[in-house]
PDB file of C-alpha atoms in Angstrom:
ATOM      1  CA  MET A  96      99.349  42.246 117.947  1.00  0.00           C
ATOM      2  CA  ALA A  97     100.089  43.082 121.178  1.00  0.00           C
ATOM      3  CA  THR A  98      98.509  42.047 124.709  1.00  0.00           C
ATOM      4  CA  LYS A  99      98.163  42.247 128.027  1.00  0.00           C
ATOM      5  CA  ALA A 100      98.898  38.920 129.107  1.00  0.00           C
ATOM      6  CA  LEU A 101     101.366  36.248 128.043  1.00  0.00           C
ATOM      7  CA  ALA A 102     100.395  31.717 127.264  1.00  0.00           C
ATOM      8  CA  THR A 103     102.710  30.135 129.914  1.00  0.00           C
ATOM      9  CA  LYS A 104     103.442  26.486 130.974  1.00  0.00           C
ATOM     10  CA  GLN A 105     101.924  26.279 134.648  1.00  0.00           C
ATOM     11  CA  GLY A 106     102.205  22.494 135.539  1.00  0.00           C
ATOM     12  CA  PRO A 107      99.700  20.294 133.251  1.00  0.00           C
ATOM     13  CA  GLY A 108      97.781  22.862 131.324  1.00  0.00           C
ATOM     14  CA  THR A 109      97.951  27.069 130.023  1.00  0.00           C
ATOM     15  CA  ALA A 110      97.432  28.884 131.701  1.00  0.00           C
ATOM     16  CA  LEU A 111      97.021  33.441 131.102  1.00  0.00           C
ATOM     17  CA  VAL A 112      99.173  35.429 132.932  1.00  0.00           C
ATOM     18  CA  ASN A 113      98.617  39.132 133.009  1.00  0.00           C
ATOM     19  CA  TRP A 114     101.512  40.905 133.283  1.00  0.00           C
ATOM     20  CA  GLU A 115     100.027  44.448 133.723  1.00  0.00           C
ATOM     21  CA  GLU A 116      98.709  42.946 136.960  1.00  0.00           C
ATOM     22  CA  ARG A 117     101.738  41.200 138.145  1.00  0.00           C
ATOM     23  CA  LEU A 118     104.093  43.533 137.427  1.00  0.00           C
ATOM     24  CA  ALA A 119     102.043  46.294 138.990  1.00  0.00           C
ATOM     25  CA  ALA A 120     102.041  44.174 142.356  1.00  0.00           C
ATOM     26  CA  MET A 121     105.613  44.171 141.956  1.00  0.00           C
ATOM     27  CA  ALA A 122     106.255  47.763 141.519  1.00  0.00           C
ATOM     28  CA  LYS A 123     104.608  48.001 144.948  1.00  0.00           C
ATOM     29  CA  GLN A 124     106.681  46.054 146.680  1.00  0.00           C
ATOM     30  CA  SER A 125     109.788  47.680 145.288  1.00  0.00           C
ATOM     31  CA  VAL A 126     108.535  51.198 146.860  1.00  0.00           C
ATOM     32  CA  ALA A 127     107.819  49.408 150.783  1.00  0.00           C
ATOM     33  CA  THR A 128     110.780  47.943 149.867  1.00  0.00           C
ATOM     34  CA  GLU A 129     112.451  51.612 149.937  1.00  0.00           C
ATOM     35  CA  SER A 130     109.561  53.776 152.081  1.00  0.00           C
ATOM     36  CA  SER A 131     112.851  54.462 155.178  1.00  0.00           C
ATOM     37  CA  VAL A 132     113.850  56.205 153.267  1.00  0.00           C
ATOM     38  CA  THR A 133     110.906  58.847 151.083  1.00  0.00           C
ATOM     39  CA  SER A 134     111.173  62.289 151.899  1.00  0.00           C
ATOM     40  CA  GLY A 135     110.485  65.397 150.891  1.00  0.00           C
ATOM     41  CA  ALA A 136     112.107  68.906 150.447  1.00  0.00           C
ATOM     42  CA  PHE A 137     109.962  72.078 152.126  1.00  0.00           C
ATOM     43  CA  ILE A 138     108.546  75.250 150.835  1.00  0.00           C
ATOM     44  CA  SER A 139     109.330  77.726 153.595  1.00  0.00           C
ATOM     45  CA  THR A 140     106.654  79.996 154.877  1.00  0.00           C
ATOM     46  CA  ARG A 141     109.383  81.486 157.768  1.00  0.00           C
ATOM     47  CA  ALA A 142     108.281  84.670 158.048  1.00  0.00           C
ATOM     48  CA  GLY A 143     105.937  84.899 155.509  1.00  0.00           C
ATOM     49  CA  GLN A 144     107.755  84.725 153.018  1.00  0.00           C
ATOM     50  CA  LEU A 145     107.259  82.173 149.827  1.00  0.00           C
ATOM     51  CA  SER A 146     110.874  80.616 148.914  1.00  0.00           C
ATOM     52  CA  TYR A 147     112.009  77.314 148.208  1.00  0.00           C
ATOM     53  CA  ASN A 148     116.011  75.417 148.476  1.00  0.00           C
ATOM     54  CA  GLY A 149     117.287  79.492 149.319  1.00  0.00           C
ATOM     55  CA  THR A 150     115.063  81.110 146.436  1.00  0.00           C
ATOM     56  CA  PRO A 151     112.282  83.460 146.894  1.00  0.00           C
ATOM     57  CA  PHE A 152     109.792  83.474 144.603  1.00  0.00           C
ATOM     58  CA  VAL A 153     108.686  86.831 143.188  1.00  0.00           C
ATOM     59  CA  GLY A 154     106.023  88.109 144.378  1.00  0.00           C
ATOM     60  CA  ASN A 155     105.770  86.395 146.857  1.00  0.00           C
ATOM     61  CA  LYS A 156     103.813  83.615 145.652  1.00  0.00           C
ATOM     62  CA  VAL A 157     103.540  80.095 143.284  1.00  0.00           C
ATOM     63  CA  ASP A 158     100.933  78.745 140.203  1.00  0.00           C
ATOM     64  CA  ALA A 159     101.064  75.011 141.443  1.00  0.00           C
ATOM     65  CA  VAL A 160      98.629  71.565 141.792  1.00  0.00           C
ATOM     66  CA  VAL A 161      98.212  71.006 145.253  1.00  0.00           C
ATOM     67  CA  VAL A 162      97.704  66.873 143.754  1.00  0.00           C
ATOM     68  CA  ASP A 163      97.465  65.650 147.572  1.00  0.00           C
ATOM     69  CA  ALA A 164      97.010  66.650 151.076  1.00  0.00           C
ATOM     70  CA  VAL A 165      97.200  65.260 154.573  1.00  0.00           C
ATOM     71  CA  LEU A 166      96.325  65.933 158.636  1.00  0.00           C
ATOM     72  CA  GLU A 167      99.591  66.239 159.998  1.00  0.00           C
ATOM     73  CA  ASN A 168      99.322  66.599 164.218  1.00  0.00           C
ATOM     74  CA  THR A 169     103.154  67.342 164.673  1.00  0.00           C
ATOM     75  CA  TYR A 170     104.278  68.490 168.897  1.00  0.00           C
ATOM     76  CA  PHE A 171     107.972  69.966 169.119  1.00  0.00           C
ATOM     77  CA  GLY A 172     108.454  70.382 173.324  1.00  0.00           C
ATOM     78  CA  THR A 173     110.326  73.078 172.858  1.00  0.00           C
ATOM     79  CA  ARG A 174     109.970  76.909 171.722  1.00  0.00           C
ATOM     80  CA  PHE A 175     111.262  77.221 167.654  1.00  0.00           C
ATOM     81  CA  ASP A 176     115.386  78.080 167.436  1.00  0.00           C
ATOM     82  CA  PRO A 177     115.469  78.936 163.608  1.00  0.00           C
ATOM     83  CA  ASP A 178     119.542  78.560 164.549  1.00  0.00           C
ATOM     84  CA  ASN A 179     119.529  74.658 165.695  1.00  0.00           C
ATOM     85  CA  PRO A 180     116.095  73.975 163.862  1.00  0.00           C
ATOM     86  CA  ALA A 181     114.564  70.609 164.753  1.00  0.00           C
ATOM     87  CA  SER A 182     112.313  67.691 164.248  1.00  0.00           C
ATOM     88  CA  PRO A 183     109.438  67.288 165.887  1.00  0.00           C
ATOM     89  CA  GLN A 184     109.705  65.015 169.285  1.00  0.00           C
ATOM     90  CA  CYS A 185     105.513  63.192 168.038  1.00  0.00           C
ATOM     91  CA  TYR A 186     104.032  63.998 165.058  1.00  0.00           C
ATOM     92  CA  ALA A 187     100.994  61.784 162.812  1.00  0.00           C
ATOM     93  CA  PHE A 188      99.342  62.017 159.891  1.00  0.00           C
ATOM     94  CA  GLY A 189      95.564  61.146 158.621  1.00  0.00           C
ATOM     95  CA  ARG A 190      93.150  61.162 155.704  1.00  0.00           C
ATOM     96  CA  GLY A 191      88.931  62.927 156.347  1.00  0.00           C
ATOM     97  CA  GLU A 192      87.555  60.813 159.008  1.00  0.00           C
ATOM     98  CA  GLU A 193      90.672  59.322 159.363  1.00  0.00           C
ATOM     99  CA  GLY A 194      91.712  62.480 161.030  1.00  0.00           C
ATOM    100  CA  GLU A 195      89.990  60.887 165.082  1.00  0.00           C
ATOM    101  CA  GLU A 196      92.168  57.711 165.168  1.00  0.00           C
ATOM    102  CA  MET A 197      95.257  59.648 163.914  1.00  0.00           C
ATOM    103  CA  VAL A 198      98.450  57.920 165.782  1.00  0.00           C
ATOM    104  CA  PRO A 199     101.878  58.595 166.416  1.00  0.00           C
ATOM    105  CA  HIS A 200     103.903  57.955 163.970  1.00  0.00           C
ATOM    106  CA  GLU A 201     106.434  54.384 164.579  1.00  0.00           C
ATOM    107  CA  LYS A 202     109.499  56.862 163.887  1.00  0.00           C
ATOM    108  CA  SER A 203     108.072  59.785 166.381  1.00  0.00           C
ATOM    109  CA  PRO A 204     111.003  60.228 168.434  1.00  0.00           C
ATOM    110  CA  ASP A 205     108.673  61.070 171.677  1.00  0.00           C
ATOM    111  CA  PRO A 206     105.354  59.872 171.063  1.00  0.00           C
ATOM    112  CA  GLN A 207     103.101  61.478 174.159  1.00  0.00           C
ATOM    113  CA  HIS A 208     100.117  59.275 173.812  1.00  0.00           C
ATOM    114  CA  PRO A 209      98.744  56.531 172.142  1.00  0.00           C
ATOM    115  CA  THR A 210      95.992  59.047 170.634  1.00  0.00           C
ATOM    116  CA  CYS A 211      95.330  61.895 169.376  1.00  0.00           C
ATOM    117  CA  LYS A 212      92.289  62.354 170.586  1.00  0.00           C
ATOM    118  CA  GLY A 213      92.827  62.259 174.614  1.00  0.00           C
ATOM    119  CA  CYS A 214      96.271  62.890 174.271  1.00  0.00           C
ATOM    120  CA  PRO A 215      97.168  66.200 176.221  1.00  0.00           C
ATOM    121  CA  GLN A 216      99.149  67.917 173.963  1.00  0.00           C
ATOM    122  CA  ASN A 217      96.510  68.504 171.723  1.00  0.00           C
ATOM    123  CA  GLU A 218      93.961  69.646 174.090  1.00  0.00           C
ATOM    124  CA  PHE A 219      92.999  73.672 173.715  1.00  0.00           C
ATOM    125  CA  GLY A 220      95.442  75.383 176.475  1.00  0.00           C
ATOM    126  CA  SER A 221      98.322  73.542 176.029  1.00  0.00           C
ATOM    127  CA  ALA A 222     100.761  76.016 174.408  1.00  0.00           C
ATOM    128  CA  ASP A 223     102.757  77.841 176.162  1.00  0.00           C
ATOM    129  CA  ASN A 224     100.769  80.656 175.319  1.00  0.00           C
ATOM    130  CA  GLY A 225      97.865  81.082 175.303  1.00  0.00           C
ATOM    131  CA  LYS A 226      94.961  79.562 174.904  1.00  0.00           C
ATOM    132  CA  GLY A 227      96.060  76.935 171.830  1.00  0.00           C
ATOM    133  CA  LYS A 228      97.188  73.814 171.733  1.00  0.00           C
ATOM    134  CA  ALA A 229     100.654  72.137 172.131  1.00  0.00           C
ATOM    135  CA  CYS A 230     100.475  70.287 169.587  1.00  0.00           C
ATOM    136  CA  LYS A 231      99.882  71.913 165.950  1.00  0.00           C
ATOM    137  CA  ASN A 232      96.967  70.391 163.426  1.00  0.00           C
ATOM    138  CA  ILE A 233      98.965  70.997 160.555  1.00  0.00           C
ATOM    139  CA  ARG A 234      98.317  70.067 156.405  1.00  0.00           C
ATOM    140  CA  ARG A 235     100.651  68.700 154.718  1.00  0.00           C
ATOM    141  CA  LEU A 236     100.241  69.615 151.172  1.00  0.00           C
ATOM    142  CA  ALA A 237     101.700  68.232 147.533  1.00  0.00           C
ATOM    143  CA  LEU A 238     103.000  70.089 144.773  1.00  0.00           C
ATOM    144  CA  ILE A 239     103.757  70.534 140.619  1.00  0.00           C
ATOM    145  CA  PRO A 240     104.698  73.388 140.490  1.00  0.00           C
ATOM    146  CA  ALA A 241     102.105  75.199 136.683  1.00  0.00           C
ATOM    147  CA  SER A 242     104.995  77.343 135.661  1.00  0.00           C
ATOM    148  CA  PRO A 243     104.999  76.189 132.638  1.00  0.00           C
ATOM    149  CA  LEU A 244     101.799  75.180 132.168  1.00  0.00           C
ATOM    150  CA  ASP A 245     102.694  72.453 129.530  1.00  0.00           C
ATOM    151  CA  ALA A 246     101.929  68.743 129.804  1.00  0.00           C
ATOM    152  CA  ASN A 247     106.002  68.019 129.969  1.00  0.00           C
ATOM    153  CA  ALA A 248     106.041  70.129 132.911  1.00  0.00           C
ATOM    154  CA  LEU A 249     103.717  68.927 135.002  1.00  0.00           C
ATOM    155  CA  ALA A 250     105.526  64.571 134.720  1.00  0.00           C
ATOM    156  CA  LYS A 251     108.499  65.328 134.879  1.00  0.00           C
ATOM    157  CA  SER A 252     108.892  67.955 137.737  1.00  0.00           C
ATOM    158  CA  ASP A 253     110.092  67.942 141.507  1.00  0.00           C
ATOM    159  CA  VAL A 254     107.534  67.295 144.513  1.00  0.00           C
ATOM    160  CA  ALA A 255     107.676  69.802 146.957  1.00  0.00           C
ATOM    161  CA  TYR A 256     105.242  69.791 150.786  1.00  0.00           C
ATOM    162  CA  LEU A 257     104.624  72.884 151.699  1.00  0.00           C
ATOM    163  CA  LYS A 258     102.834  72.778 156.032  1.00  0.00           C
ATOM    164  CA  VAL A 259      99.859  75.549 156.085  1.00  0.00           C
ATOM    165  CA  PRO A 260     100.858  76.780 159.336  1.00  0.00           C
ATOM    166  CA  VAL A 261      97.544  75.961 161.437  1.00  0.00           C
ATOM    167  CA  THR A 262      96.350  79.970 161.575  1.00  0.00           C
ATOM    168  CA  SER A 263      96.116  79.267 157.335  1.00  0.00           C
ATOM    169  CA  VAL A 264      94.288  76.214 157.793  1.00  0.00           C
ATOM    170  CA  LYS A 265      90.483  76.993 158.295  1.00  0.00           C
ATOM    171  CA  GLY A 266      91.801  79.395 154.908  1.00  0.00           C
ATOM    172  CA  TRP A 267      92.331  76.608 153.078  1.00  0.00           C
ATOM    173  CA  ALA A 268      89.151  74.541 154.145  1.00  0.00           C
ATOM    174  CA  THR A 269      87.287  77.206 152.827  1.00  0.00           C
ATOM    175  CA  TYR A 270      89.481  77.576 149.476  1.00  0.00           C
ATOM    176  CA  VAL A 271      88.655  73.721 149.771  1.00  0.00           C
ATOM    177  CA  ARG A 272      84.648  73.676 149.829  1.00  0.00           C
ATOM    178  CA  THR A 273      84.454  77.090 147.732  1.00  0.00           C
ATOM    179  CA  LEU A 274      86.245  74.051 144.557  1.00  0.00           C
ATOM    180  CA  GLU A 275      83.710  71.884 145.152  1.00  0.00           C
ATOM    181  CA  ALA A 276      80.775  73.759 145.343  1.00  0.00           C
ATOM    182  CA  LEU A 277      81.852  76.773 142.039  1.00  0.00           C
ATOM    183  CA  GLN A 278      84.013  73.995 140.445  1.00  0.00           C
ATOM    184  CA  HIS A 279      83.054  70.369 141.293  1.00  0.00           C
ATOM    185  CA  ARG A 280      86.904  70.076 142.157  1.00  0.00           C
ATOM    186  CA  PRO A 281      89.692  68.870 143.739  1.00  0.00           C
ATOM    187  CA  PRO A 282      92.180  71.085 143.952  1.00  0.00           C
ATOM    188  CA  LEU A 283      94.366  67.976 142.328  1.00  0.00           C
ATOM    189  CA  GLY A 284      91.348  69.555 139.205  1.00  0.00           C
ATOM    190  CA  VAL A 285      93.228  73.101 139.386  1.00  0.00           C
ATOM    191  CA  VAL A 286      95.716  75.533 139.254  1.00  0.00           C
ATOM    192  CA  THR A 287      96.764  76.673 142.341  1.00  0.00           C
ATOM    193  CA  GLN A 288      97.779  80.544 143.156  1.00  0.00           C
ATOM    194  CA  ILE A 289      99.398  80.677 146.375  1.00  0.00           C
ATOM    195  CA  SER A 290     101.426  83.267 148.547  1.00  0.00           C
ATOM    196  CA  CYS A 291     101.593  84.570 151.665  1.00  0.00           C
ATOM    197  CA  GLN A 292     100.358  87.815 152.719  1.00  0.00           C
ATOM    198  CA  PRO A 293     100.247  90.177 156.007  1.00  0.00           C
ATOM    199  CA  HIS A 294      97.880  89.319 158.982  1.00  0.00           C
ATOM    200  CA  PRO A 295      97.681  91.748 161.707  1.00  0.00           C
ATOM    201  CA  LYS A 296      97.183  89.453 163.937  1.00  0.00           C
ATOM    202  CA  ASP A 297      98.916  86.351 163.544  1.00  0.00           C
ATOM    203  CA  GLN A 298     102.025  88.300 160.778  1.00  0.00           C
ATOM    204  CA  PHE A 299     100.797  86.327 158.265  1.00  0.00           C
ATOM    205  CA  HIS A 300      98.292  84.316 156.563  1.00  0.00           C
ATOM    206  CA  VAL A 301      99.220  81.592 153.925  1.00  0.00           C
ATOM    207  CA  VAL A 302      96.232  82.553 150.746  1.00  0.00           C
ATOM    208  CA  PHE A 303      94.892  80.049 148.467  1.00  0.00           C
ATOM    209  CA  ASP A 304      93.365  81.270 144.970  1.00  0.00           C
ATOM    210  CA  HIS A 305      91.913  79.249 142.395  1.00  0.00           C
ATOM    211  CA  LYS A 306      93.563  80.453 139.012  1.00  0.00           C
ATOM    212  CA  MET A 307      92.427  78.569 136.384  1.00  0.00           C
ATOM    213  CA  ASN A 308      90.880  74.554 135.636  1.00  0.00           C
ATOM    214  CA  LEU A 309      92.790  71.752 134.497  1.00  0.00           C
ATOM    215  CA  GLY A 310      92.016  70.747 130.882  1.00  0.00           C
ATOM    216  CA  ASN A 311      91.357  66.809 130.070  1.00  0.00           C
ATOM    217  CA  GLU A 312      94.707  66.530 128.041  1.00  0.00           C
ATOM    218  CA  LEU A 313      96.142  68.079 131.516  1.00  0.00           C
ATOM    219  CA  LEU A 314      94.161  65.395 133.404  1.00  0.00           C
ATOM    220  CA  SER A 315      96.215  63.540 132.374  1.00  0.00           C
ATOM    221  CA  VAL A 316      98.641  63.596 133.060  1.00  0.00           C
ATOM    222  CA  VAL A 317      98.624  64.990 136.469  1.00  0.00           C
ATOM    223  CA  GLY A 318      96.113  61.708 137.734  1.00  0.00           C
ATOM    224  CA  PRO A 319      98.092  59.236 137.289  1.00  0.00           C
ATOM    225  CA  ARG A 320     101.114  61.595 139.795  1.00  0.00           C
ATOM    226  CA  TYR A 321      98.532  60.983 142.277  1.00  0.00           C
ATOM    227  CA  ASP A 322      98.635  57.762 143.203  1.00  0.00           C
ATOM    228  CA  VAL A 323     102.331  57.479 143.422  1.00  0.00           C
ATOM    229  CA  ILE A 324     102.511  61.208 145.319  1.00  0.00           C
ATOM    230  CA  ARG A 325      99.180  59.729 148.163  1.00  0.00           C
ATOM    231  CA  GLU A 326     101.414  56.605 148.462  1.00  0.00           C
ATOM    232  CA  GLY A 327     104.478  58.552 149.775  1.00  0.00           C
ATOM    233  CA  ILE A 328     103.314  61.948 151.225  1.00  0.00           C
ATOM    234  CA  MET A 329     103.349  61.381 154.853  1.00  0.00           C
ATOM    235  CA  PHE A 330     106.967  60.321 155.087  1.00  0.00           C
ATOM    236  CA  PRO A 331     108.042  60.544 157.864  1.00  0.00           C
ATOM    237  CA  TYR A 332     110.502  63.491 159.426  1.00  0.00           C
ATOM    238  CA  ALA A 333     114.590  62.266 159.941  1.00  0.00           C
ATOM    239  CA  GLU A 334     115.761  63.572 162.820  1.00  0.00           C
ATOM    240  CA  ALA A 335     117.162  66.758 161.799  1.00  0.00           C
ATOM    241  CA  SER A 336     114.624  68.076 160.069  1.00  0.00           C
ATOM    242  CA  THR A 337     112.387  70.389 160.025  1.00  0.00           C
ATOM    243  CA  ASN A 338     109.667  73.124 157.123  1.00  0.00           C
ATOM    244  CA  ALA A 339     112.023  75.910 159.040  1.00  0.00           C
ATOM    245  CA  ALA A 340     115.541  74.321 158.827  1.00  0.00           C
ATOM    246  CA  PRO A 341     118.248  76.503 157.032  1.00  0.00           C
ATOM    247  CA  ALA A 342     117.989  77.459 153.167  1.00  0.00           C
ATOM    248  CA  LYS A 343     120.074  75.206 150.615  1.00  0.00           C
ATOM    249  CA  PRO A 344     122.312  77.461 148.586  1.00  0.00           C
ATOM    250  CA  ALA A 345     120.335  79.012 145.986  1.00  0.00           C
ATOM    251  CA  PRO A 346     122.109  77.135 141.935  1.00  0.00           C
ATOM    252  CA  LYS A 347     123.791  78.568 140.333  1.00  0.00           C
ATOM    253  CA  GLY A 348     122.034  81.576 138.098  1.00  0.00           C
ATOM    254  CA  GLY A 349     119.059  81.720 141.061  1.00  0.00           C
ATOM    255  CA  LYS A 350     116.935  78.809 139.258  1.00  0.00           C
ATOM    256  CA  ARG A 351     114.920  76.145 141.748  1.00  0.00           C
ATOM    257  CA  LYS A 352     113.673  72.843 140.178  1.00  0.00           C
ATOM    258  CA  PHE A 353     109.997  73.811 141.069  1.00  0.00           C
TER     259      PHE A 353
END
C-alpha cells in the first residue's frame, strides 16, 4: 500500500520522514534558484487592439481565467517611442494591503525614491501633460485561456500577462467587487471576457465581463496552478522589454499558444 511517509534509519532510532513535505521544500528551493530567468509574454493593447505574439484576437476580445493580479507602478522617464521601446526606469509590485508599502523592485535600473509613497514621480501633477502622475499605477494580470474550456487546456495552456492601463484600473476594480457581491467569487473562479472598447476621452478602455462560473472539475485544475503563478507573477523587466515591444511574427497558420 502506498503511503506518503517512508521509514528510514536515522542514528540509533527509526523516524518517519515525510517525503511529500521534503519534496515540496526542495521544489521551492529549485524555483528560487531559477527566479532570475522568470519572464512572461504580454498581451498587447496598443492602439486599442488586443493581440498576442503579433496575432490580433478575433473580435478584439478573449475569454480567460484571471488567475492572479498584482499592483504595479511603472515610471519610464521618457516618452513612449513605438520604434524604440524601453523598459521602465523604476517599477514596483505589491498586493492589496501592501499598496502603501511598495518599494522599487531590486532590479529597477534607476529607483526614483526609497518608497513609492512619497516619491515625487508618484504625485498627481508630475506627468508631462495634465494633472496625472509620471509613475503609472496599473495592474498586472496573469491569465490562462478559457477557450476551449476543458480541464486539459486549463492545465497545459501558456500563461499570458496583461497590463491594465491607468484609465481601465477603475473598471477592473469595479469588476472584482461585482464578482464578490453577485457571484461570491474571485476572478480565479470564473471565466472573464476581456475586450478593448473605444472611449471618447481615453481612446480605449480594457473592459471585463463575467461570462460564467467554473465548476468543481475545472477549479480542481486551475487551483493548483494558482500557487505557481502567484509565485512568479512579479517577474522583473528585461533591459529592453516592455508591454509595448514590437510584436513577434505570428506562427504559420495564425495560431497562438494562448
